């Protein structure tokens, strides 16, 4: 896409779901607590599958096209973009919150703007894999798949959960791909968690005003239930992988005995594909047991690779930041593929301290991949909850990515867990299938 020849304009909402551009103001972006001009080359057209949100009780910020002064857009409420998977936002939406502004639900709030008939966002496509492209989901095939697999596994509580809740209610892309018979199959297993993340998507305490986006699994599947539907998936799906640790559960490592028995049994039936776990990485000994059972890859989620910021957000029970580092090292010592699921927050992720800590983590753990994920959380609420009332110098997310890529050329960037064909084969494979 050609670089924009000028800054796009601020967007605002009239509170009735209508969005307009304000051509008296050039759009800016937010990083930490600061609003900044966005370099022209950082704007891309809002990708297909992206959405626009009105931000109630908030006024957008912009640069006056005549005076060059930063000021509020008084014409309506601020607007932000939810950018689709495979893209990483470089700046948050810039606004000022009024005293009555409600906490925003658990979505990402990337800057959004308008120019010459189109919406723009400051973002990069970080992943070529097309598994969550919204245009790739055929509703008819999904419903056929749900019918077929519910009949094939009539007593399997997990397949029933994936069908009724994940696929047909939450429209989870991973569950939809499972019922189409391709790529990554989700395997939730844990009703409990040993962390208390501020922005947990499967459990929000009653005193909080925002809902969790999914309900947490309320039963413990058996190894037999897991094996029954994952083995056929690994044997028949293109680029197959099964992933423990999903948004609709707590922490899978709390179910390590069940998962280890399932992995052992899966591998007795098929060598195909990759077996992955998405986890908070809290139990290194459990990770060791899963690697011995045949786990191929691990993805550890984190908002920061600095202990004090990590623990302020995760509020861990009976584990510490150092445990997640140890889990990455152990998985690597078994030759496993290791990723971090890195919640990107402009102004925090690209601070000089975070950059230095990330370099150290990559070196200490021989990390294989960073999944640069948009942080689905209200920016003011997050910074307030972790006690960050001012943010210092930051490198810029794009600049930080370039520095890490230059120093660690073998480290992969992406958004999704790679199939074994990428892990063991040609990582830059063609995805036009
Ligand atoms: S680790 Fe996951 S399930 Fe546990 S509190 Fe955090 S987001 Fe929620």
Coordinates of C-alpha atoms and ligand atoms in Angstrom, one line a residue:
X1 CA 0.0 0.0 0.0
X2 CA 1.3 3.5 -0.9
X3 CA 2.3 5.7 2.0
X4 CA -0.4 8.4 2.7
X5 CA 0.5 11.8 1.4
X6 CA -1.0 13.5 4.4
X7 CA -2.2 12.6 7.9
X8 CA -5.8 11.3 8.0
X9 CA -8.5 13.0 10.0
X10 CA -9.9 12.3 13.4
X11 CA -13.1 10.2 13.6
X12 CA -16.0 10.8 16.0
X13 CA -19.3 9.2 16.8
X14 CA -22.7 10.9 17.4
X15 CA -23.6 8.5 20.1
X16 CA -26.1 6.8 17.8
X17 CA -23.7 4.5 16.1
X18 CA -22.9 6.9 13.3
X19 CA -19.2 7.8 12.7
X20 CA -18.0 10.9 10.9
X21 CA -14.6 12.5 10.1
X22 CA -13.6 15.9 11.5
X23 CA -11.5 17.5 8.8
X24 CA -10.4 20.3 11.2
X25 CA -8.2 17.8 13.0
X26 CA -5.4 15.5 11.9
X27 CA -5.4 12.1 13.8
X28 CA -2.8 11.3 16.4
X29 CA -1.9 8.1 18.3
X30 CA -1.4 7.3 21.9
X31 CA 1.7 5.7 23.5
X32 CA 1.6 5.2 27.3
X33 CA -0.1 8.3 28.6
X34 CA 1.1 10.5 25.7
X35 CA -0.6 11.5 22.4
X36 CA 1.8 11.8 19.4
X37 CA 1.6 12.5 15.7
X38 CA 1.8 9.2 13.7
X39 CA 4.3 8.9 10.9
X40 CA 2.5 8.8 7.5
X41 CA 4.2 5.4 6.7
X42 CA 2.7 3.8 9.7
X43 CA -1.0 4.1 8.5
X44 CA -2.5 1.2 6.7
X45 CA -6.1 0.7 5.4
X46 CA -8.2 -0.9 8.1
X47 CA -7.9 -4.6 7.3
X48 CA -10.9 -6.8 6.4
X49 CA -12.5 -8.1 9.6
X50 CA -11.6 -4.9 11.6
X51 CA -14.3 -3.1 13.5
X52 CA -14.8 0.5 14.8
X53 CA -15.8 1.3 18.4
X54 CA -17.4 4.4 19.9
X55 CA -15.6 5.2 23.2
X56 CA -18.4 6.5 25.5
X57 CA -17.5 9.5 27.8
X58 CA -14.2 10.1 25.8
X59 CA -13.3 13.0 23.5
X60 CA -10.8 12.3 20.7
X61 CA -7.5 14.2 20.4
X62 CA -6.1 15.6 17.2
X63 CA -3.9 18.3 15.7
X64 CA -5.6 21.4 14.4
X65 CA -5.0 21.5 10.6
X66 CA -4.6 25.3 10.7
X67 CA -2.9 26.1 14.1
X68 CA -1.0 22.8 14.5
X69 CA -2.1 22.8 18.1
X70 CA -3.2 19.5 19.8
X71 CA -6.9 19.8 20.9
X72 CA -10.0 17.8 21.7
X73 CA -12.7 17.0 19.1
X74 CA -15.8 18.4 20.7
X75 CA -18.1 17.2 17.9
X76 CA -18.8 13.7 19.4
X77 CA -17.3 10.7 21.2
X78 CA -13.9 9.3 20.4
X79 CA -13.5 6.3 18.1
X80 CA -11.1 3.4 18.1
X81 CA -10.4 0.3 15.9
X82 CA -10.4 -3.4 16.8
X83 CA -7.9 -4.6 14.3
X84 CA -8.2 -8.2 13.1
X85 CA -5.8 -11.1 14.1
X86 CA -2.4 -11.3 12.3
X87 CA -2.0 -7.5 12.6
X88 CA -0.3 -5.6 15.4
X89 CA -1.3 -2.1 16.4
X90 CA 1.5 0.5 16.7
X91 CA -0.5 3.3 18.5
X92 CA -3.6 3.3 20.8
X93 CA -6.5 5.6 20.2
X94 CA -5.8 9.1 21.7
X95 CA -8.5 10.6 23.8
X96 CA -9.4 12.3 27.1
X97 CA -11.7 10.5 29.4
X98 CA -14.5 12.4 31.1
X99 CA -15.4 11.8 34.8
X100 CA -18.3 9.6 33.9
X101 CA -16.5 7.5 31.3
X102 CA -17.2 3.8 31.9
X103 CA -14.5 1.2 31.9
X104 CA -14.2 -0.2 28.3
X105 CA -14.7 -4.0 27.7
X106 CA -11.8 -6.4 27.0
X107 CA -11.0 -5.5 23.4
X108 CA -8.1 -3.7 21.8
X109 CA -8.4 0.1 21.1
X110 CA -6.1 1.0 18.2
X111 CA -6.0 4.5 16.8
X112 CA -8.4 5.0 13.8
X113 CA -8.7 7.7 11.2
X114 CA -10.3 8.6 7.8
X115 CA -8.9 9.9 4.5
X116 CA -10.2 9.9 0.9
X117 CA -13.1 7.5 1.5
X118 CA -11.3 5.0 3.7
X119 CA -10.5 4.1 7.3
X120 CA -6.9 3.9 8.4
X121 CA -5.1 2.4 11.4
X122 CA -1.4 2.5 12.5
X123 CA -0.5 -1.2 12.3
X124 CA 1.6 -3.9 10.6
X125 CA 0.7 -7.3 9.3
X126 CA 2.9 -9.5 11.5
X127 CA 1.7 -12.9 10.4
X128 CA 1.1 -14.4 6.9
X129 CA -0.9 -17.4 8.1
X130 CA -4.5 -17.0 7.0
X131 CA -6.2 -19.2 9.6
X132 CA -8.2 -16.4 11.1
X133 CA -9.1 -14.4 8.0
X134 CA -12.8 -13.6 8.4
X135 CA -13.4 -14.2 4.7
X136 CA -12.2 -17.8 5.1
X137 CA -15.1 -19.1 7.3
X138 CA -17.9 -20.8 5.3
X139 CA -20.9 -20.9 7.6
X140 CA -22.5 -23.9 5.8
X141 CA -19.3 -25.9 6.1
X142 CA -19.1 -25.0 9.8
X143 CA -22.7 -26.2 10.6
X144 CA -22.2 -29.4 8.6
X145 CA -19.0 -30.0 10.6
X146 CA -20.7 -29.4 13.9
X147 CA -23.5 -31.9 13.0
X148 CA -21.0 -34.5 11.7
X149 CA -18.7 -34.3 14.8
X150 CA -21.5 -34.1 17.4
X151 CA -22.8 -37.4 15.8
X152 CA -19.3 -38.9 15.6
X153 CA -18.7 -38.2 19.3
X154 CA -22.1 -38.2 21.0
X155 CA -20.9 -38.6 24.6
X156 CA -17.9 -36.2 24.4
X157 CA -18.5 -33.2 26.7
X158 CA -15.5 -31.4 25.2
X159 CA -16.8 -31.7 21.6
X160 CA -20.2 -30.5 22.8
X161 CA -18.6 -27.5 24.6
X162 CA -16.5 -26.6 21.5
X163 CA -19.6 -26.9 19.3
X164 CA -22.3 -25.1 21.4
X165 CA -20.2 -22.5 23.2
X166 CA -17.0 -21.9 21.4
X167 CA -18.1 -22.3 17.7
X168 CA -21.8 -21.4 17.6
X169 CA -21.9 -18.8 20.5
X170 CA -18.4 -17.2 20.8
X171 CA -17.6 -17.7 17.1
X172 CA -14.0 -18.7 18.2
X173 CA -11.9 -19.0 15.0
X174 CA -10.0 -22.0 16.3
X175 CA -13.2 -23.9 17.1
X176 CA -14.6 -22.9 13.7
X177 CA -11.4 -24.3 12.0
X178 CA -11.8 -27.5 14.0
X179 CA -15.3 -28.1 12.8
X180 CA -14.2 -27.3 9.2
X181 CA -11.5 -30.0 9.7
X182 CA -8.4 -27.9 9.3
X183 CA -5.3 -26.4 11.0
X184 CA -5.4 -25.6 14.8
X185 CA -7.9 -27.5 17.0
X186 CA -8.5 -26.0 20.5
X187 CA -8.5 -28.3 23.6
X188 CA -9.7 -26.5 26.7
X189 CA -9.3 -28.5 29.9
X190 CA -9.0 -26.4 33.1
X191 CA -11.9 -24.9 35.1
X192 CA -9.4 -23.2 37.5
X193 CA -6.4 -20.9 37.4
X194 CA -3.5 -20.0 39.6
X195 CA -3.3 -16.4 38.4
X196 CA -5.7 -13.4 38.8
X197 CA -5.1 -11.4 35.6
X198 CA -6.6 -8.0 35.7
X199 CA -7.9 -8.4 32.1
X200 CA -8.8 -12.1 32.4
X201 CA -11.2 -13.0 29.5
X202 CA -12.7 -16.0 31.2
X203 CA -13.3 -14.7 34.7
X204 CA -13.9 -11.2 36.0
X205 CA -14.6 -10.6 39.7
X206 CA -18.1 -9.3 40.6
X207 CA -16.8 -6.0 41.8
X208 CA -15.5 -5.2 38.3
X209 CA -17.9 -3.4 35.9
X210 CA -16.8 -5.3 32.8
X211 CA -17.8 -8.8 31.7
X212 CA -15.4 -11.6 30.8
X213 CA -15.8 -12.3 27.1
X214 CA -16.2 -16.1 27.6
X215 CA -17.5 -18.2 30.4
X216 CA -14.9 -20.5 31.9
X217 CA -15.1 -24.3 31.3
X218 CA -17.0 -25.9 34.2
X219 CA -15.9 -29.5 34.0
X220 CA -12.6 -31.5 33.9
X221 CA -12.4 -33.5 30.7
X222 CA -10.9 -37.0 30.8
X223 CA -7.8 -38.0 28.8
X224 CA -10.1 -40.3 26.8
X225 CA -12.4 -37.4 25.9
X226 CA -9.3 -35.4 24.7
X227 CA -7.8 -38.3 22.7
X228 CA -11.1 -39.3 21.0
X229 CA -11.4 -36.1 18.9
X230 CA -7.8 -34.9 18.7
X231 CA -6.3 -38.1 17.1
X232 CA -8.7 -38.0 14.0
X233 CA -7.9 -34.2 13.7
X234 CA -4.2 -34.8 13.6
X235 CA -4.6 -37.7 11.2
X236 CA -6.8 -35.9 8.7
X237 CA -6.5 -32.1 8.9
X238 CA -4.1 -30.0 6.7
X239 CA -1.2 -28.5 8.7
X240 CA -2.7 -30.0 11.9
X241 CA -2.0 -28.9 15.4
X242 CA -3.9 -29.3 18.7
X243 CA -3.6 -26.6 21.3
X244 CA -4.3 -26.9 25.0
X245 CA -4.9 -23.6 26.8
X246 CA -7.8 -21.5 25.4
X247 CA -9.7 -18.3 26.2
X248 CA -12.6 -20.3 27.7
X249 CA -10.7 -21.9 30.5
X250 CA -8.3 -21.3 33.4
X251 CA -4.7 -22.5 33.4
X252 CA -4.1 -25.9 31.6
X253 CA -0.9 -26.7 33.6
X254 CA -3.3 -27.3 36.6
X255 CA -4.5 -30.3 34.6
X256 CA -1.0 -31.5 33.6
X257 CA -1.6 -35.2 34.7
X258 CA -4.6 -35.4 32.4
X259 CA -2.9 -33.6 29.6
X260 CA 0.3 -35.8 29.9
X261 CA -1.8 -39.0 29.7
X262 CA -3.7 -37.6 26.7
X263 CA -0.5 -36.6 24.9
X264 CA 1.1 -40.1 25.5
X265 CA -2.1 -41.7 24.1
X266 CA -2.3 -39.4 21.1
X267 CA 1.3 -40.2 20.2
X268 CA 0.6 -43.9 20.5
X269 CA -1.9 -43.4 17.7
X270 CA -0.3 -40.8 15.5
X271 CA 3.0 -39.0 15.0
X272 CA 1.3 -36.3 12.9
X273 CA 1.2 -32.6 13.6
X274 CA 2.1 -30.5 16.5
X275 CA 0.9 -30.7 20.1
X276 CA 1.0 -27.2 21.7
X277 CA 0.1 -25.7 25.0
X278 CA -0.9 -22.0 25.5
X279 CA -0.1 -21.3 29.2
X280 CA 0.9 -18.8 31.8
X281 CA 4.0 -21.0 32.3
X282 CA 3.6 -21.1 36.0
X283 CA 4.6 -24.7 36.7
X284 CA 8.0 -25.7 35.2
X285 CA 7.9 -29.3 36.6
X286 CA 4.5 -29.8 34.9
X287 CA 6.1 -28.5 31.6
X288 CA 8.9 -31.0 32.0
X289 CA 6.4 -33.9 32.4
X290 CA 4.5 -32.7 29.3
X291 CA 7.7 -32.5 27.2
X292 CA 8.5 -36.0 28.3
X293 CA 5.0 -37.1 27.2
X294 CA 5.6 -35.6 23.7
X295 CA 4.6 -31.9 23.8
X296 CA 6.0 -30.2 20.7
X297 CA 5.5 -26.5 21.5
X298 CA 4.7 -24.1 24.2
X299 CA 3.4 -20.5 24.2
X300 CA 3.7 -18.5 27.4
X301 CA 1.5 -15.4 27.7
X302 CA 2.8 -12.2 29.2
X303 CA 2.0 -8.5 29.4
X304 CA 5.6 -7.8 30.2
X305 CA 9.0 -9.4 30.6
X306 CA 9.8 -7.3 33.7
X307 CA 9.0 -9.0 37.0
X308 CA 7.3 -6.0 38.7
X309 CA 5.0 -5.2 35.7
X310 CA 4.2 -8.9 35.1
X311 CA 3.3 -9.6 38.7
X312 CA 1.2 -6.4 39.1
X313 CA -1.0 -7.7 36.2
X314 CA -1.0 -11.5 36.7
X315 CA -1.3 -11.3 40.5
X316 CA 0.0 -14.9 40.7
X317 CA -1.0 -17.5 43.3
X318 CA 2.0 -19.7 44.5
X319 CA 4.3 -18.9 41.5
X320 CA 6.6 -16.1 40.5
X321 CA 7.8 -14.5 37.3
X322 CA 11.0 -16.6 37.3
X323 CA 8.9 -19.7 36.9
X324 CA 7.7 -18.7 33.5
X325 CA 11.3 -18.2 32.4
X326 CA 12.2 -21.6 33.7
X327 CA 9.2 -23.2 31.8
X328 CA 10.5 -21.7 28.5
X329 CA 14.1 -23.0 29.2
X330 CA 12.8 -26.5 30.0
X331 CA 10.7 -26.7 26.9
X332 CA 13.7 -25.6 24.8
X333 CA 15.9 -28.2 26.5
X334 CA 13.6 -30.9 25.1
X335 CA 14.0 -29.3 21.6
X336 CA 10.5 -27.8 21.9
X337 CA 9.3 -24.7 19.9
X338 CA 8.9 -21.8 22.4
X339 CA 6.9 -18.6 21.9
X340 CA 5.8 -15.8 24.0
X341 CA 2.2 -14.5 23.6
X342 CA 3.3 -10.8 24.0
X343 CA 0.5 -8.4 24.9
X344 CA 1.6 -5.3 23.0
X345 CA 0.8 -2.0 24.7
X346 CA 2.4 1.0 23.0
X347 CA 4.4 3.0 25.5
X348 CA 4.9 0.0 27.8
X349 CA 6.1 -2.8 25.5
X350 CA 8.5 -0.5 23.7
X351 CA 9.9 1.2 26.8
X352 CA 13.7 1.1 27.0
X353 CA 13.6 -1.1 30.1
X354 CA 11.2 -3.6 28.5
X355 CA 13.3 -3.8 25.4
X356 CA 16.4 -4.6 27.4
X357 CA 14.5 -7.2 29.5
X358 CA 13.2 -8.8 26.3
X359 CA 16.7 -9.0 24.8
X360 CA 17.8 -10.8 28.0
X361 CA 14.8 -13.2 27.9
X362 CA 15.4 -14.1 24.3
X363 CA 19.1 -14.9 25.0
X364 CA 18.5 -16.7 28.4
X365 CA 15.7 -18.9 27.0
X366 CA 16.8 -19.3 23.4
X367 CA 13.3 -18.2 22.5
X368 CA 12.0 -19.3 19.0
X369 CA 9.1 -16.9 18.4
X370 CA 7.3 -13.7 19.5
X371 CA 3.6 -13.5 18.9
X372 CA 3.0 -9.8 18.9
X373 CA -0.6 -9.7 20.2
X374 CA -2.8 -6.6 20.6
X375 CA -3.6 -6.2 24.3
X376 CA -7.4 -6.4 24.7
X377 CA -7.9 -4.0 27.6
X378 CA -9.0 -0.5 28.5
X379 CA -5.7 1.5 28.4
X380 CA -6.5 3.9 31.3
X381 CA -7.9 1.1 33.4
X382 CA -4.9 -1.1 32.8
X383 CA -2.3 1.5 33.6
X384 CA -4.2 2.6 36.7
X385 CA -4.5 -1.0 38.0
X386 CA -0.8 -1.7 37.6
X387 CA 0.1 1.6 39.2
X388 CA 1.7 3.3 36.2
X389 CA 0.8 7.0 36.3
X390 CA 3.5 8.2 33.9
X391 CA 5.3 6.5 31.1
X392 CA 8.8 7.4 30.1
X393 CA 10.7 7.3 26.8
X394 CA 9.6 4.7 24.3
X395 CA 11.3 3.4 21.1
X396 CA 8.1 3.0 19.1
X397 CA 6.7 -0.6 18.5
X398 CA 7.9 -0.7 14.9
X399 CA 11.4 0.5 15.8
X400 CA 11.6 -2.1 18.6
X401 CA 10.5 -4.9 16.2
X402 CA 13.3 -3.9 13.8
X403 CA 15.9 -3.8 16.5
X404 CA 14.9 -7.3 17.8
X405 CA 14.8 -8.7 14.3
X406 CA 18.2 -7.3 13.5
X407 CA 19.8 -8.7 16.6
X408 CA 18.0 -12.1 16.5
X409 CA 17.6 -13.0 12.8
X410 CA 16.5 -16.6 13.6
X411 CA 13.8 -15.5 16.0
X412 CA 10.3 -15.6 14.3
X413 CA 7.6 -13.0 14.5
X414 CA 4.0 -13.9 14.2
X415 CA 0.5 -14.1 15.7
X416 CA -0.3 -17.8 15.7
X417 CA 1.2 -21.1 16.8
X418 CA 3.0 -22.6 13.8
X419 CA 2.2 -26.1 12.5
X420 CA 5.0 -28.7 12.5
X421 CA 5.5 -28.1 8.8
X422 CA 6.8 -24.5 9.6
X423 CA 8.6 -25.6 12.8
X424 CA 10.6 -28.4 11.1
X425 CA 10.3 -27.3 7.5
X426 CA 10.2 -24.1 5.4
X427 CA 9.1 -21.5 8.0
X428 CA 8.3 -18.9 5.2
X429 CA 5.9 -21.3 3.5
X430 CA 3.2 -20.1 1.1
X431 CA -0.2 -19.8 2.7
X432 CA -2.4 -19.3 -0.4
X433 CA -4.1 -22.7 0.2
Ligands
LIG1 S1 -3.7 -16.9 33.3 FE1 -5.4 -16.9 31.8 S2 -7.2 -17.9 32.8 FE2 -5.6 -17.3 34.4 S3 -6.3 -15.4 35.2 FE3 -4.8 -15.0 33.5 S4 -6.0 -14.7 31.6 FE4 -7.3 -15.7 33.2

